Coordinates of C-alpha atoms in Angstrom, one line a residue:
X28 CA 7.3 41.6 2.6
X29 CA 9.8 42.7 0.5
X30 CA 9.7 46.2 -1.0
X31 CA 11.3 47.9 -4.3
X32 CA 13.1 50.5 -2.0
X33 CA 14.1 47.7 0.7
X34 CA 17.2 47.1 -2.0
X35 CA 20.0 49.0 -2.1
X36 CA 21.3 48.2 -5.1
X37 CA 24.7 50.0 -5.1
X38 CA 24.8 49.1 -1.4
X39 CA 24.4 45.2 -2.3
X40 CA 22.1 45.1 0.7
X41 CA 18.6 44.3 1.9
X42 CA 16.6 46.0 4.5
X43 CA 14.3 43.4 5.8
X44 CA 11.2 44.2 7.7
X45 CA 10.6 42.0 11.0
X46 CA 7.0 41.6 11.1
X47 CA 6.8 40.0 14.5
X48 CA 8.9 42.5 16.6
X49 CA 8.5 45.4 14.5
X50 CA 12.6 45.1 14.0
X51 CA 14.6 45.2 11.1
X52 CA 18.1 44.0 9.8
X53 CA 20.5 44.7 6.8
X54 CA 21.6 41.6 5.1
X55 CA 23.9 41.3 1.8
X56 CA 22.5 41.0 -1.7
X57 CA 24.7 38.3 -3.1
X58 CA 25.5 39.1 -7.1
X59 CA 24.1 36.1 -8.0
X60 CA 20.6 36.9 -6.2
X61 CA 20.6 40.7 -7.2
X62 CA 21.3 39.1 -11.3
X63 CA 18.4 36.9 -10.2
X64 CA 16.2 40.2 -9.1
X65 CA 17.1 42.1 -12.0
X66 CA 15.7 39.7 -14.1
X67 CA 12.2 38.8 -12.6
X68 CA 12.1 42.8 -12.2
X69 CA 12.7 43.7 -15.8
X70 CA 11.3 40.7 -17.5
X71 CA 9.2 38.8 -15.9
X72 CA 7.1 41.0 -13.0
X73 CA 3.8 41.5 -14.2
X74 CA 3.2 45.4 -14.6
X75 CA 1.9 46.8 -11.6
X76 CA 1.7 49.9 -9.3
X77 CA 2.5 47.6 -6.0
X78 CA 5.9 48.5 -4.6
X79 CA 6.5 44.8 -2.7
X80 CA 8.5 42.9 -5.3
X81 CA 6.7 39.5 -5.3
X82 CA 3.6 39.9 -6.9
X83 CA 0.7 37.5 -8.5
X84 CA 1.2 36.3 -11.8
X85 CA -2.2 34.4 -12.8
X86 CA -5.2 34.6 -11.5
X87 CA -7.4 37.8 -10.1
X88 CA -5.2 38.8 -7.7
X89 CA -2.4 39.3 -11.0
X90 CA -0.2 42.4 -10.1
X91 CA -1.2 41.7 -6.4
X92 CA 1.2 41.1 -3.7
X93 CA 1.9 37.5 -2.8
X94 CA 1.2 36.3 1.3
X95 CA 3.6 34.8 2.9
X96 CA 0.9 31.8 2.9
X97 CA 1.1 31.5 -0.9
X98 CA 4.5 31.5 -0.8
X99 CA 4.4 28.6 1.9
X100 CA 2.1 26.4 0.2
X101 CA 4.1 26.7 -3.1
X102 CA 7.3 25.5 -0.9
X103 CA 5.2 22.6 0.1
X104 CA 3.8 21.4 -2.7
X105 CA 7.4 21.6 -5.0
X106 CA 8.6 19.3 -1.5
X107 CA 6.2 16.8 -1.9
X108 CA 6.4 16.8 -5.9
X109 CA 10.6 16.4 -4.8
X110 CA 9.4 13.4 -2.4
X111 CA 11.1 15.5 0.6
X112 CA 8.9 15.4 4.0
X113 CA 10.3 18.0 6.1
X114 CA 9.4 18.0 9.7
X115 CA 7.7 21.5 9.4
X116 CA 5.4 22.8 6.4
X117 CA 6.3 25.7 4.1
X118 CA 8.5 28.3 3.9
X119 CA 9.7 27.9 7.5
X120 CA 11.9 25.0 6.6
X121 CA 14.6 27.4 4.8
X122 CA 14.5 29.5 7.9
X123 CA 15.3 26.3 10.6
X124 CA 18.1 25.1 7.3
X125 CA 19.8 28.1 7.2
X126 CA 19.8 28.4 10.8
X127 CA 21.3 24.9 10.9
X128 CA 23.6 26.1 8.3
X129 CA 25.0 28.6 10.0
X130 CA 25.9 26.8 13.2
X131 CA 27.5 24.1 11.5
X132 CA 29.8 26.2 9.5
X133 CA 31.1 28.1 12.5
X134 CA 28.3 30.6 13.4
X135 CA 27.2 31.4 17.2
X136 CA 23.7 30.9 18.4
X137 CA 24.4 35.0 18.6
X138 CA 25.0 35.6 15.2
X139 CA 22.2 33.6 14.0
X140 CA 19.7 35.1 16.2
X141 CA 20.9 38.5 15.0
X142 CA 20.2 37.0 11.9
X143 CA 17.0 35.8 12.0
X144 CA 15.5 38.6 14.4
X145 CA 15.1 37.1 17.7
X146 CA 16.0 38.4 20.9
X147 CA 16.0 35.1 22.5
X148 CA 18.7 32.6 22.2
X149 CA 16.4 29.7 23.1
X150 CA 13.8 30.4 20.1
X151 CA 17.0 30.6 17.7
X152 CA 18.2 27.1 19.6
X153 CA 15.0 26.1 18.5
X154 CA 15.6 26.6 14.6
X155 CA 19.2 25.7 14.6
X156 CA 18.6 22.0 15.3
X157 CA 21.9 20.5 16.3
X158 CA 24.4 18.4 13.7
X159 CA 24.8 15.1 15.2
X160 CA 27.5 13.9 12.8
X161 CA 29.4 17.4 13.2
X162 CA 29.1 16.7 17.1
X163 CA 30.3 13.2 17.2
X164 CA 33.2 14.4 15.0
X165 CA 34.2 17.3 17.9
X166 CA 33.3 15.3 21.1
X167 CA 36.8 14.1 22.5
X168 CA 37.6 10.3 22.5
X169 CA 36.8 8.3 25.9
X170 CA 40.2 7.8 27.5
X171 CA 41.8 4.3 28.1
X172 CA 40.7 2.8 31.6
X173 CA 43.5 2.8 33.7
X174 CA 44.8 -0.3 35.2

């Protein structure tokens, strides 16, 4: 759940609220995503008293905040409309890509649990499924049998 003072604007940061371990984290606000905020804020964001950002457009619950199980099934159902089956459902499957993400471009299991809120290495191992192309490319060649 995301709320309006979770954004420091002039910071270019994000406080983000763990709901499983009652932790939270600071990430960057890239320009490109705080443009992207702006907008939906100012001009699209149905008027409402809620302070979490993501709110009901249609519907009764209009002005209401959206569950992270709305948001899930609408990550589903654009998948399926894009013919993409991803081995988990929802909104989880950016979580276990960026994770994979990370680790291919250089990141440590570390840094990515620090990232996504875990304080075990093994359930970040879990989301950060490993690159088998990226690992064939590193593993060292077999060397020559010797005669």
């Amino acid at each position: 759940e995301l709320h309006l003072e979770d954004i420091d604007w002039r910071g270019g940061t994000i406080g983000l609220r763990q709901r499983k371990n009652r932790r939270g984290a600071v990430v960057p606000l890239p320009r490109e995503a705080g443009h992207a905020l702006v907008d939906y804020l100012q001009g699209h964001r149905p008027e409402t008293d809620e302070r979490r950002v993501f709110v009901q457009h249609i519907g009764p619950r209009r002005g209401q905040p959206i569950t992270a199980t709305a948001v899930s099934e609408v990550v589903s159902r654009a998948l399926r409309r894009a013919g993409v089956d991803p081995p988990m459902a929802g909104a989880y499957v950016f979580r276990h890509t960026l994770a994979s993400r990370m680790v291919s471009h250089g990141a440590s299991l570390k840094e990515v649990a620090d990232f996504l809120g875990h304080r075990d290495l093994d359930t970040s191992a879990i989301y950060a499924k490993v690159d088998l192309p990226a690992l064939r490319d590193a593993a060292l060649p077999w060397p020559e049998a010797t005669r």
